[in-house]
XYZ file of C-alpha atoms in Angstrom:
652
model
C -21.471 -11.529 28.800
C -19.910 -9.190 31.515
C -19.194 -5.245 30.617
C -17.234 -4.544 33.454
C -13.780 -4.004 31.760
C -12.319 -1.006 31.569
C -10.161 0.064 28.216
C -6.992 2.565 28.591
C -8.479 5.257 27.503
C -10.938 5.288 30.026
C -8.296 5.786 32.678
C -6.724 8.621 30.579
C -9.825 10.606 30.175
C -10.147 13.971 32.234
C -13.215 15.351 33.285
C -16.342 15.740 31.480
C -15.588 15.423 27.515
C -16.209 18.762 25.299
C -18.476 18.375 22.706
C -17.308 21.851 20.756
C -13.536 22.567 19.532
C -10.604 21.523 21.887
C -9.793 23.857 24.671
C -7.808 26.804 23.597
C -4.888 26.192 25.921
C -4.472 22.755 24.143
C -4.946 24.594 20.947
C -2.166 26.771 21.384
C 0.102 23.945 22.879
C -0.108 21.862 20.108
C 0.516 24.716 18.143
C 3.882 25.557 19.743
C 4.592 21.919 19.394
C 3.867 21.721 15.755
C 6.042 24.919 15.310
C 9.307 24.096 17.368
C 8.934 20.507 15.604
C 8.588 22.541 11.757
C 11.255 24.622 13.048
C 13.714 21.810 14.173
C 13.610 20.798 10.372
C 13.561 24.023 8.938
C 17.237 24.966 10.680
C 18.608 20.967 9.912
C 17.599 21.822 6.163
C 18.700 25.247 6.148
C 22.296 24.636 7.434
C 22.152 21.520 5.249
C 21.946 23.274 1.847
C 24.426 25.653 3.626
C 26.823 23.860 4.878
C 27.214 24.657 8.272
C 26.294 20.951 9.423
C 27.019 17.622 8.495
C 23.897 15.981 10.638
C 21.790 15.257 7.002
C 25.047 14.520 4.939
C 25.595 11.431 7.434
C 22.835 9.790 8.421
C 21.837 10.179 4.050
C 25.446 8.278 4.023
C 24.518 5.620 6.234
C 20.871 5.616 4.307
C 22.903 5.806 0.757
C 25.549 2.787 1.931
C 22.835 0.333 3.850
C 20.009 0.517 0.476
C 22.090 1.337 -2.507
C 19.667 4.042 -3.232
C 21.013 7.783 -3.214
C 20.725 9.369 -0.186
C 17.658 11.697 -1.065
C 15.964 8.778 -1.672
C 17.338 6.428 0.427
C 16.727 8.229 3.517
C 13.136 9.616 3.078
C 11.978 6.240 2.162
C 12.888 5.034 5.198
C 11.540 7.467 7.290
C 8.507 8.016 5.419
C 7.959 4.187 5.718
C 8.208 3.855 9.330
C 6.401 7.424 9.757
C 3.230 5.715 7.913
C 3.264 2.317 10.231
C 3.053 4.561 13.093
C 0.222 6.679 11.837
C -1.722 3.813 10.636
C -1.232 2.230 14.162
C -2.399 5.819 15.667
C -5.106 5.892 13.682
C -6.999 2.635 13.891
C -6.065 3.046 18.048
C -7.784 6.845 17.502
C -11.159 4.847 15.818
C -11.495 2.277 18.680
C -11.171 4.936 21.441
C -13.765 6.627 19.678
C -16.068 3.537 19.286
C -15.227 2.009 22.686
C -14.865 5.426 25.112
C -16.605 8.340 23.011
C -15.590 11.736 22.816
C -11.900 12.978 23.785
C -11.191 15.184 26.705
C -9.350 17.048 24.531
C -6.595 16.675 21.265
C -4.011 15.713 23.772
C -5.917 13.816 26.350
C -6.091 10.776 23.632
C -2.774 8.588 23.245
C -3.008 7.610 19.970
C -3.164 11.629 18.521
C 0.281 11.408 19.166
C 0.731 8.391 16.915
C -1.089 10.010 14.177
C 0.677 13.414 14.585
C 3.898 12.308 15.041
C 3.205 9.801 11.618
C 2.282 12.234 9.610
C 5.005 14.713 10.541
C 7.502 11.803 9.652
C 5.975 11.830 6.191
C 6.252 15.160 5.939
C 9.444 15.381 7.598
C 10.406 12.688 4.908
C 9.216 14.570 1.675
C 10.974 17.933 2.645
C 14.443 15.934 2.780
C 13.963 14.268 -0.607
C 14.263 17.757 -1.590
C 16.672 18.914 0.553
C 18.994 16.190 0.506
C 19.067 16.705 -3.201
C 22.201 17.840 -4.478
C 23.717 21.017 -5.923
C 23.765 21.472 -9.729
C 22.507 17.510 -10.364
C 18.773 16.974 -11.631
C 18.125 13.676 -9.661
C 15.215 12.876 -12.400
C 14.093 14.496 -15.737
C 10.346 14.911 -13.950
C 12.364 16.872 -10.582
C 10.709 20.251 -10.321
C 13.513 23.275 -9.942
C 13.270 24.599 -6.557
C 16.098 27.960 -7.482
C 19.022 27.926 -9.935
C 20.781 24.087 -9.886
C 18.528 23.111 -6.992
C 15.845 20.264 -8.073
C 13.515 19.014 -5.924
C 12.501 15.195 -6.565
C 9.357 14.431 -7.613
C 8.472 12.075 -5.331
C 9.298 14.474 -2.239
C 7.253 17.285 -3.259
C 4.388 14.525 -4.074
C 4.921 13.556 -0.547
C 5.069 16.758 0.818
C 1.585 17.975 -0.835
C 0.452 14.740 0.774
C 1.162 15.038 3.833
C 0.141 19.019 3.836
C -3.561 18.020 2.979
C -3.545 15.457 6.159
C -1.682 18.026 8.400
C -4.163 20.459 7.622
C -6.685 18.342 8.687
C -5.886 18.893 12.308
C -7.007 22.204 12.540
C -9.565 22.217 9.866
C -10.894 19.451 12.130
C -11.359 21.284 15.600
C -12.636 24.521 13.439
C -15.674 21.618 11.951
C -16.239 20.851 15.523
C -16.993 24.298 16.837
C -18.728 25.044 13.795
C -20.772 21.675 13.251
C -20.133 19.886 16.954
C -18.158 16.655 16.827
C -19.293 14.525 14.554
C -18.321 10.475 15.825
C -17.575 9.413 12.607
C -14.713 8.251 10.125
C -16.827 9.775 7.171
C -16.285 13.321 9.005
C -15.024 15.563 6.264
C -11.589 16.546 8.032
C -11.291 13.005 9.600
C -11.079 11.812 5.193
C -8.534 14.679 4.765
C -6.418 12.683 7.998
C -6.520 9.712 6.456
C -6.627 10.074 2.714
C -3.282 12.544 2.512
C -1.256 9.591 4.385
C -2.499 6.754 2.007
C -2.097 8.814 -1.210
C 1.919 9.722 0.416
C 2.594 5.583 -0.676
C 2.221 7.166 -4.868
C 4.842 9.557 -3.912
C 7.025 7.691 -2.388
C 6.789 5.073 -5.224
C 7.689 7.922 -7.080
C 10.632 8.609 -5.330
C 12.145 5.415 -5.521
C 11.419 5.076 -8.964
C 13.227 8.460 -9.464
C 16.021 7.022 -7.099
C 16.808 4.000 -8.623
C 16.819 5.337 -12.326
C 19.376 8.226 -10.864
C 21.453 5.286 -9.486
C 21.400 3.154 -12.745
C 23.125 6.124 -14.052
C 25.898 6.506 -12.078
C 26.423 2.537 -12.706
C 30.120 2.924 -14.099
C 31.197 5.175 -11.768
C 29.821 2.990 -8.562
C 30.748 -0.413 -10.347
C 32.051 -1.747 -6.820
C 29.651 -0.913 -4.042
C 30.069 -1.735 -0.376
C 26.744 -2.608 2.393
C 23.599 -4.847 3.097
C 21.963 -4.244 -0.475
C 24.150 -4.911 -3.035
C 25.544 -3.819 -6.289
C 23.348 -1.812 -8.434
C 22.665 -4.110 -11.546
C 23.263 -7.262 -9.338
C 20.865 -9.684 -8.144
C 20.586 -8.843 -4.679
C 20.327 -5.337 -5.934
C 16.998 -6.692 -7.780
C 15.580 -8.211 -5.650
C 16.425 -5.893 -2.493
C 14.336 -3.259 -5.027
C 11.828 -5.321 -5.956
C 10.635 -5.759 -2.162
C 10.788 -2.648 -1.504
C 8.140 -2.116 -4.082
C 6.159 -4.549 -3.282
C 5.911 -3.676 0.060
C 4.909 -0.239 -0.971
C 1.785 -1.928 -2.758
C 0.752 -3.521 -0.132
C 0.735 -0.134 1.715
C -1.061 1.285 -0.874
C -3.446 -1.353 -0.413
C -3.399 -0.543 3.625
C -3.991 2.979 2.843
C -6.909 2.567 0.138
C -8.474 -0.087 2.870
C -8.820 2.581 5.371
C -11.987 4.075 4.306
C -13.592 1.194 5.000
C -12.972 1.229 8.529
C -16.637 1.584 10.175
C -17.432 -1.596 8.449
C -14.221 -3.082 9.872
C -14.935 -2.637 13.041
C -19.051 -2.935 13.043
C -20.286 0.381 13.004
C -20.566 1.667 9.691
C -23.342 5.189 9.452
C -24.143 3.991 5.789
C -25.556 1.530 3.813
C -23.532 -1.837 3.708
C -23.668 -1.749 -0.048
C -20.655 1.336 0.768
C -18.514 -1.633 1.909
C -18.093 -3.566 -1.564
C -17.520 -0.076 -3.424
C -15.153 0.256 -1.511
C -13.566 -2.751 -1.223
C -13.383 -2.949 -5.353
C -11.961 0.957 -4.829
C -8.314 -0.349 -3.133
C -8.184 -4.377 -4.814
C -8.652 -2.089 -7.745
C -6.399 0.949 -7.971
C -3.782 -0.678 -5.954
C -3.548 -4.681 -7.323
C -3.838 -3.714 -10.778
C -1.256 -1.003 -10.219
C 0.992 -3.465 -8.607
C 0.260 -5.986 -11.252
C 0.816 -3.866 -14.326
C 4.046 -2.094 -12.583
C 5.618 -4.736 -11.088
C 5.104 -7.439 -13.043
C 3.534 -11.477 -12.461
C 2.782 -12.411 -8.687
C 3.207 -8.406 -7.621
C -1.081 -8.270 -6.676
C -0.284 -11.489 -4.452
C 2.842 -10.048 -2.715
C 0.836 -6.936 -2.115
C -1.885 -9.088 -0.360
C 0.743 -10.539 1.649
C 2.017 -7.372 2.803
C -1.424 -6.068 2.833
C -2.429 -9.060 5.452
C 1.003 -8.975 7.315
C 0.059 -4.982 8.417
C -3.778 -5.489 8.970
C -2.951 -8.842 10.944
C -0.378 -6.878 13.499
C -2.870 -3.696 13.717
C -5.777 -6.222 14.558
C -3.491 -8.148 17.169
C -2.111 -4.793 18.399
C -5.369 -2.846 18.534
C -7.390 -5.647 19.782
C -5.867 -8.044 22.338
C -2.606 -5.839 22.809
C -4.230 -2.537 23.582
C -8.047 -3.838 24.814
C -9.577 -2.501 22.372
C -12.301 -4.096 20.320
C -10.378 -5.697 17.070
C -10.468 -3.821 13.523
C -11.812 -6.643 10.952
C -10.811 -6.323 7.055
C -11.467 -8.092 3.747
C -8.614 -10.179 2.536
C -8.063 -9.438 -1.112
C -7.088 -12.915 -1.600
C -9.330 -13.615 -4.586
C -9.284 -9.929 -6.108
C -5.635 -10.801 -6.269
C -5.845 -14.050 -7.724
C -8.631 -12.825 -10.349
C -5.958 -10.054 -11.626
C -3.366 -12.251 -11.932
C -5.705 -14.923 -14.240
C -6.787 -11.987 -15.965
C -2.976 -10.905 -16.643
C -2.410 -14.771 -18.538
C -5.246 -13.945 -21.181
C -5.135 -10.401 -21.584
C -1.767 -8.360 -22.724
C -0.390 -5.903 -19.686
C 2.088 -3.976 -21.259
C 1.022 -3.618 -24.520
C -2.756 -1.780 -23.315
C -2.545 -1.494 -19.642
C -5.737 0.645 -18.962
C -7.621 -2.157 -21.169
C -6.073 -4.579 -19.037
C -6.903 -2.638 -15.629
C -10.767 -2.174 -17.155
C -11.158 -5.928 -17.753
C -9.257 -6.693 -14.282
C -10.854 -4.534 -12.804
C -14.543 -5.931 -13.674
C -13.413 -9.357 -12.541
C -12.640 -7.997 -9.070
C -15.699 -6.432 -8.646
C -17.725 -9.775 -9.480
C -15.421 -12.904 -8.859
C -13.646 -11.000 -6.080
C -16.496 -9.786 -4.841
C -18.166 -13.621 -4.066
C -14.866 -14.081 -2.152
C -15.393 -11.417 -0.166
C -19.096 -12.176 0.351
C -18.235 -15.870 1.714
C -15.588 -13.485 4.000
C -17.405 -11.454 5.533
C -19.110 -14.687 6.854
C -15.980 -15.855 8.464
C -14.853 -12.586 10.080
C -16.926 -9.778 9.608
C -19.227 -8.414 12.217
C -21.767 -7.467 9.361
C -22.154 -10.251 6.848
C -23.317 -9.381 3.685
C -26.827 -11.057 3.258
C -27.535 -13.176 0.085
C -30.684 -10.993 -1.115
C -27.854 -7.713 -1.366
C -25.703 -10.118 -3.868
C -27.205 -8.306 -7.595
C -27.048 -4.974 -6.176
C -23.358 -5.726 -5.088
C -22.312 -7.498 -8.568
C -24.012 -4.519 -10.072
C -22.119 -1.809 -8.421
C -19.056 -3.499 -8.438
C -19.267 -4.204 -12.207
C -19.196 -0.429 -12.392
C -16.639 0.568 -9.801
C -14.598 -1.750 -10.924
C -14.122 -1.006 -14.449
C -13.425 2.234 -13.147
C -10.798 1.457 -10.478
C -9.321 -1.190 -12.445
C -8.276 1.492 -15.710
C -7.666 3.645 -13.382
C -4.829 1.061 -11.655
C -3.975 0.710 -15.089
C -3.177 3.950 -15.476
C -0.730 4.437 -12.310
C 0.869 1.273 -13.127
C 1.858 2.250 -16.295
C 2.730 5.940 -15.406
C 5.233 4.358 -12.373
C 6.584 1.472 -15.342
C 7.162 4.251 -18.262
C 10.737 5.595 -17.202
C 11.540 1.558 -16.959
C 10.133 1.150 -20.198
C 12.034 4.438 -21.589
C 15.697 2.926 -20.758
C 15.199 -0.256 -21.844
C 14.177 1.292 -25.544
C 10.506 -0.161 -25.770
C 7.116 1.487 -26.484
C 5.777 3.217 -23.385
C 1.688 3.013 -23.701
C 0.356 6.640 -23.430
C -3.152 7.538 -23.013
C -2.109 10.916 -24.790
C 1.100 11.861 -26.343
C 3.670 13.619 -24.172
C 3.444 16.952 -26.193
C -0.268 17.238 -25.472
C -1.388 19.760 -23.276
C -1.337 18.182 -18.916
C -5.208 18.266 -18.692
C -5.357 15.490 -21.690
C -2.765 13.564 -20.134
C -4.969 13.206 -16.905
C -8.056 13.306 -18.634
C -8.413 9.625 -17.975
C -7.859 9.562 -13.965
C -9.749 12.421 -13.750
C -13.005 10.368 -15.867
C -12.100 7.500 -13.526
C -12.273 9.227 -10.512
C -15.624 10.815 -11.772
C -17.148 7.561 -11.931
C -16.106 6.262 -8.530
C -16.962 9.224 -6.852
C -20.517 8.431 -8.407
C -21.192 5.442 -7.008
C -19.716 6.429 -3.395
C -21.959 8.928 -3.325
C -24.532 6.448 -4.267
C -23.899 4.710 -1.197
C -23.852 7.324 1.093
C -27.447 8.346 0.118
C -30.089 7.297 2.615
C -33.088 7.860 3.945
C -34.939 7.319 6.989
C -38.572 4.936 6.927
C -41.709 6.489 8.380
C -44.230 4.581 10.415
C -42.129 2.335 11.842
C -41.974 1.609 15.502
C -40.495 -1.194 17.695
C -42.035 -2.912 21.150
C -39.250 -3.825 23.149
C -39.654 -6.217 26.317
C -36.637 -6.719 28.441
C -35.754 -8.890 30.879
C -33.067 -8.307 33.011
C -30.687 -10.558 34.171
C -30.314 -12.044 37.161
C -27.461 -10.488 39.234
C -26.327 -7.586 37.024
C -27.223 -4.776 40.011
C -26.083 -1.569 39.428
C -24.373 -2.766 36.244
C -27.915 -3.358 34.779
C -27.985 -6.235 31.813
C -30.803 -7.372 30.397
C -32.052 -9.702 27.350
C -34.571 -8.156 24.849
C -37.875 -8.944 22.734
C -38.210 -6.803 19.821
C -41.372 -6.614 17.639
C -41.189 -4.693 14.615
C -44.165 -3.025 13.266
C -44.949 -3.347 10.391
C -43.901 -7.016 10.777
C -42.880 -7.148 6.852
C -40.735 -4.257 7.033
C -37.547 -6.321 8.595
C -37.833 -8.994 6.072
C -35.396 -7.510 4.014
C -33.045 -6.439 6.518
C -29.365 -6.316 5.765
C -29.076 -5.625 9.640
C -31.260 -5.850 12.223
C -28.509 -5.767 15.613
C -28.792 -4.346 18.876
C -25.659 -2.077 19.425
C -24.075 -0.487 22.245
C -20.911 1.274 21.866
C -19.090 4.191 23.963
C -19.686 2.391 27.349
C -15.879 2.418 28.504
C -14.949 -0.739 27.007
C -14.904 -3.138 23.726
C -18.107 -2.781 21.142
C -21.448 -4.720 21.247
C -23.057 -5.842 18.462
C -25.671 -8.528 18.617
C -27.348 -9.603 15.641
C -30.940 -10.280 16.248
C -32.519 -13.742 15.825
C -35.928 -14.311 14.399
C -38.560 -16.035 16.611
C -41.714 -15.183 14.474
C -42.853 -12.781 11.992
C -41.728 -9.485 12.756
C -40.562 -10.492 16.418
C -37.222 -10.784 17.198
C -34.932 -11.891 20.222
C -31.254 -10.698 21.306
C -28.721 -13.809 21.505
C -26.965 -12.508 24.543
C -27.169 -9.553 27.038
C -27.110 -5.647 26.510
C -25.545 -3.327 28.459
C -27.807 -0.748 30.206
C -26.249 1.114 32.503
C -23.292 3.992 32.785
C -21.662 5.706 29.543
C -23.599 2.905 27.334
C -25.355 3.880 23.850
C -27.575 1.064 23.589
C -29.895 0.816 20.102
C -31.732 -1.074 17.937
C -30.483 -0.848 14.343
C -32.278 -1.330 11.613
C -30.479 -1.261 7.386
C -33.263 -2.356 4.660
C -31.751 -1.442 0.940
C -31.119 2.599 1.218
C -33.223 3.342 4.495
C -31.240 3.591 7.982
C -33.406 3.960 11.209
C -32.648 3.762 14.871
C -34.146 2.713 18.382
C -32.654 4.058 21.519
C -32.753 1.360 24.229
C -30.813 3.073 26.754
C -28.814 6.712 26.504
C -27.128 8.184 29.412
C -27.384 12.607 30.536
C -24.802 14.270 28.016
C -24.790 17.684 29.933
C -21.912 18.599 27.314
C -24.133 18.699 24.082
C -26.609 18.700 26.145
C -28.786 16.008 25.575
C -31.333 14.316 28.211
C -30.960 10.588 29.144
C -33.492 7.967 27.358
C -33.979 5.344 30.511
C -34.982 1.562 29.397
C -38.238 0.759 31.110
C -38.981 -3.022 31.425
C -41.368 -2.602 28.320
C -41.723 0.096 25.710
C -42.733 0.950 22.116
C -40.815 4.042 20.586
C -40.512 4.770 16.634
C -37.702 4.547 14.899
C -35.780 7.368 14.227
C -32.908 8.634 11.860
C -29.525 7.351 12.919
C -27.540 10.451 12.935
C -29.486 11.678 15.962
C -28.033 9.457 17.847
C -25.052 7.805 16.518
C -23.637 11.629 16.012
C -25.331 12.399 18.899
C -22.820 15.655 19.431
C -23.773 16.913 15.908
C -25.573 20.942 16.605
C -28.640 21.141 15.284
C -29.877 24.860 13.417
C -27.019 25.442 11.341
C -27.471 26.694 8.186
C -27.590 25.075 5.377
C -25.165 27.541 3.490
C -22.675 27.109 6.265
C -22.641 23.130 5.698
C -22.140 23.592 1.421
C -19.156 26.278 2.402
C -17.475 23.479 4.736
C -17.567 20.529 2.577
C -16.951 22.641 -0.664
C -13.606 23.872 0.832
C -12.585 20.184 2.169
C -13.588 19.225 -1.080
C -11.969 21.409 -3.283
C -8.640 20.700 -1.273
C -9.449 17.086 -2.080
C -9.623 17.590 -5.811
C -6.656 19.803 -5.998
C -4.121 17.081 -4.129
C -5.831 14.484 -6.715
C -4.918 16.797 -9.667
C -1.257 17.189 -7.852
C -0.738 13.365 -7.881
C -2.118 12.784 -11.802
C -0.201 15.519 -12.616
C 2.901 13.774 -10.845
C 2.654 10.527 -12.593
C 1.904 11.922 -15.951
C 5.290 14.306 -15.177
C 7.171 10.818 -14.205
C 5.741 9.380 -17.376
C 6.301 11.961 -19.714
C 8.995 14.415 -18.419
C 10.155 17.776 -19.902
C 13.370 17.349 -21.481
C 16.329 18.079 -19.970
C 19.634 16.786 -18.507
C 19.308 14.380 -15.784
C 22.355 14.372 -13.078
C 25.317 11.839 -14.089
C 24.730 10.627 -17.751
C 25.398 6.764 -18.966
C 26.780 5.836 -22.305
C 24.283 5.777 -25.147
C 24.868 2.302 -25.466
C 23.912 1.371 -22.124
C 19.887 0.133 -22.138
C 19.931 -1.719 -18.959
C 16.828 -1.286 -16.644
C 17.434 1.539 -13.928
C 16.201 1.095 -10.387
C 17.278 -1.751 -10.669
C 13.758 -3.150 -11.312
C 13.491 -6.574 -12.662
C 12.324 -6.830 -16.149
C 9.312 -8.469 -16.976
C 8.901 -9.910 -20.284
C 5.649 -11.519 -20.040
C 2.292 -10.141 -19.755
């Protein structure tokens, strides 16, 4: 296997890489960029609302005429939607730079920060005209939040706007963590979860807002009874089914966005225990099929696996051949989907959706679970070994119950204005007069318990008194671009038994990731399958996962003069102990910083975490339950039809 190839990044990299905070003169520039971009909105919304230009009142128009949707919804969505594919793209790009190239040369030395920044500006871009685009002296939904006197805000846009806050803050949150803490290579970084979890939790408000959207629409049936463009009459068929895609699709991007923390194991690096990767995977089929399922109606958790596959499959062919790059894997949700959907045929949706979700949920994290096990030996880089299967059933029993009420829960909250028009009981988990904090009681118990057993598998611990002899043999004609094969004897010999990875890795070098999974020859001795890189910008190590213990061998590490670090050659024959993996995997981390200075950082990303969380319950259970109050154009008494033009579903 050659490692001559060179990825893009490589050729866009400056200098020597810092290992600290960015440079200040990028600082400031993408400062100034951020502000003449905040300020380009700022003056389109302010001589919006005061009429001084017509640039937002047309292109809504064109929005409003081509969906059917009003224009403060019609438009946002569409931007927001488009502003999300382009961040996701950025972002997976952003991981395999990291995993194939290493550090940046700075925030705006790496191609695909644009993708993300200019993503999550969209989003934001898109919340702030949901509210700005709203108009004069109309309510566009009985949950809208009053902005000044006859100004309402939609719900959905400021949902999306708090969203997209908590990722934007990220950015500089994230170069104050590296000066603080050094870099730390990993998508588990604090401020790297703030990036990513802001833009996936932006798909609930913009379900929101088109839930808000159509129900303002229904209203105004009679006096838009004859409606011209691409999407149909409101009421109609088309105008049905042209809503009930757009849904869907948005579950399947919820499902994109909840998939994202699992990208380490995606692409074959993951700095935790594997057991991390079905929590998480029972997390997204979850929260988002259930949701889907109990909003949406029968088949809605298999469209959102379509979508779900349709976005993953063009990111993997994008990132991967397209790009260079070494390919983002992901689970397929196929049987979680199918397991909520046989669960939905025995077990009554609309009548106790969070009982539903519960019982769903369960199913996914056992039956769905065994799909994803067989998987992950199809196309995973890290198959899950047999011997993990109880402890896997086990925790995704438990994390699945949890997800599964708690997809239960959103469902419901998204279906209850539906439910409202059409005259029937709306299931409540408390009544609308009692006080906010019971009304998200539930997703806050929910979240309680999955944050439990995440932080169960993130808990590790190094062994001690292990050690590895390594023999290598190098092969013939490699040169300067030193290759070699390897002999690897474990001592003690019964301590890789158990293994739930035992690889050689080598990431960083300039091109696509290695990972070669080691093949038994003999007790405790163990042979690589195909060369290692040992030579230039290559990390080469030997990996070793047993259930809750991480360690590390360093083959081969190159000078980092940045951190600075010394170089750890690869002699033809050596025996070194294993080590803890952060030392070298975060190789950029500092070392001596207090221990009070680490429980201030994460408490402040945390508690920025937990108040966006709060922000979104409290939205649904607002969309769910509203104040009372006029809502915009009003509709006869008699009329019960659906609004948004959602299809109704009957059955359970």
């Amino acid at each position: 296997m050659s490692f001559h190839t060179t990825s893009l990044a490589t050729v866009v990299q400056a200098a020597a890489e810092p290992a600290g905070g960015a440079a200040i003169g990028e600082v400031l520039l993408a400062s100034a960029m951020a502000g003449v971009a905040t300020a380009v909105l700022g003056w389109l919304g302010y001589t919006h609302r005061t009429g001084r230009s017509q640039v937002l009142a047309r292109a809504g128009a064109v929005a409003e005429r081509t969906s059917g949707m009003p224009a403060w919804a019609a438009l946002p969505g569409a931007l927001a939607g488009v502003a999300l594919l382009v961040a996701v793209l950025g972002m997976y790009w952003d991981i395999a730079l990291h995993i194939d190239d290493g550090r940046d040369a700075g925030p705006l030395a790496n191609p695909a920060h644009y993708f993300i920044l200019a993503g999550l500006f969209g989003i934001f871009a898109a919340g702030f005209l949901a509210i700005v685009l709203s108009p004069q002296g109309s309510r566009p939904s009985r949950g809208a939040v009053r902005v000044t006197r006859g100004w309402y805000a939609p719900l959905g846009g400021v949902l999306m706007i708090c969203c997209s806050a908590f990722s934007l803050v990220g950015f500089p949150l994230d170069d104050v963590w590296h000066r603080l803490f050094g870099q730390d290579v990993t998508l588990w970084g604090p401020t790297h979860l703030m990036l990513i979890g802001g833009a996936g939790m932006t798909l609930v408000g913009m379900s929101v807002l088109l839930v808000e959207g159509g129900g303002a629409r229904a209203l105004e049936r009679e006096e838009t009874a004859t409606r011209e463009g691409g999407a149909g009459t409101p009421g109609s068929r088309t105008w049905a089914f042209f809503m009930r895609m757009r849904f869907l699709g948005i579950a399947g991007g919820f499902l994109v966005g909840l998939s994202t923390f699992q990208a380490e194991f995606d692409f074959g690096v993951p700095q935790f225990a594997l057991i991390l990767q079905p929590a998480l995977i029972t997390v997204a089929a979850g929260v988002a099929l259930v949701s889907a399922r109990v909003f949406l109606g029968p088949g809605a958790a298999l469209w959102a696996v379509f979508y779900f596959v349709l976005v993953r499959g063009g990111l993997a062919l994008i990132v991967g051949p397209g790009l260079g790059e070494t390919t983002p894997h992901f689970p397929l949700y196929l049987g979680s989907a199918l397991v909520v959907e046989g669960v939905a045929l025995l077990v009554a949706v609309r009548r106790d959706p969070v009982r539903f979700g519960a019982i769903a949920g369960a199913a996914v994290g056992t039956v769905g679970l065994l799909t994803e096990q067989v998987w992950t030996h199809v196309w995973m880089t890290l198959p899950w070994p047999a011997d993990m299967l109880p402890e896997t059933l086990a925790v995704g029993l438990v994390t699945g119950i949890a997800a599964g009420a708690l997809g239960g829960w959103v469902g419901a909250m998204l279906r209850a204005p539906q439910a409202i028009a059409k005259g029937e009981d709306t299931p409540r988990v408390a009544p609308a007069s009692a006080p906010m904090i019971r009304r998200i009681a539930l997703p806050g118990v929910c979240g309680l318990v999955v944050a439990a057993v995440v932080g169960y598998g993130l808990m590790t611990s190094t062994p001690q008194g292990l050690s590895a002899d390594v023999r290598l043999a190098d092969v013939a004609g490699s040169g300067q671009q030193r290759e070699a094969t390897a002999e690897v004897t474990i001592r003690p010999a019964s301590k890789a038994d158990d293994a739930r990875w035992l690889t050689v890795t080598a990431w960083q070098g300039g091109t696509k990731l290695h990972v070669d999974r080691l093949e038994q020859v003999g007790p405790g001795r163990y042979r690589s399958t195909e060369p290692l890189p040992l030579h230039g910008d290559w990390k080469t190590l030997i990996r070793l996962h047993t259930r809750g213990e991480l360690a590390t061998v360093p083959i081969y590490l190159p000078e980092d003069r940045a951190i600075p670090a010394p170089a750890v050659p690869a002699p033809a024959s050596f025996t070194r102990a294993f080590q803890g993996e952060k030392e070298f995997l975060q190789r950029e981390a500092k070392g001596g910083v207090s221990g009070w200075l680490w429980g201030v950082g994460y408490a402040v990303v945390l508690g920025i975490a937990a108040a966006l969380l709060v922000a979104l319950a409290w939205g649904l259970a607002r969309l769910a339950a509203p104040p009372a109050g006029p809502q915009g154009p009003r509709r006869p008494a008699a009329d019960r039809r659906s609004p948004a033009g959602l299809r109704p579903v009957g059955t359970s």
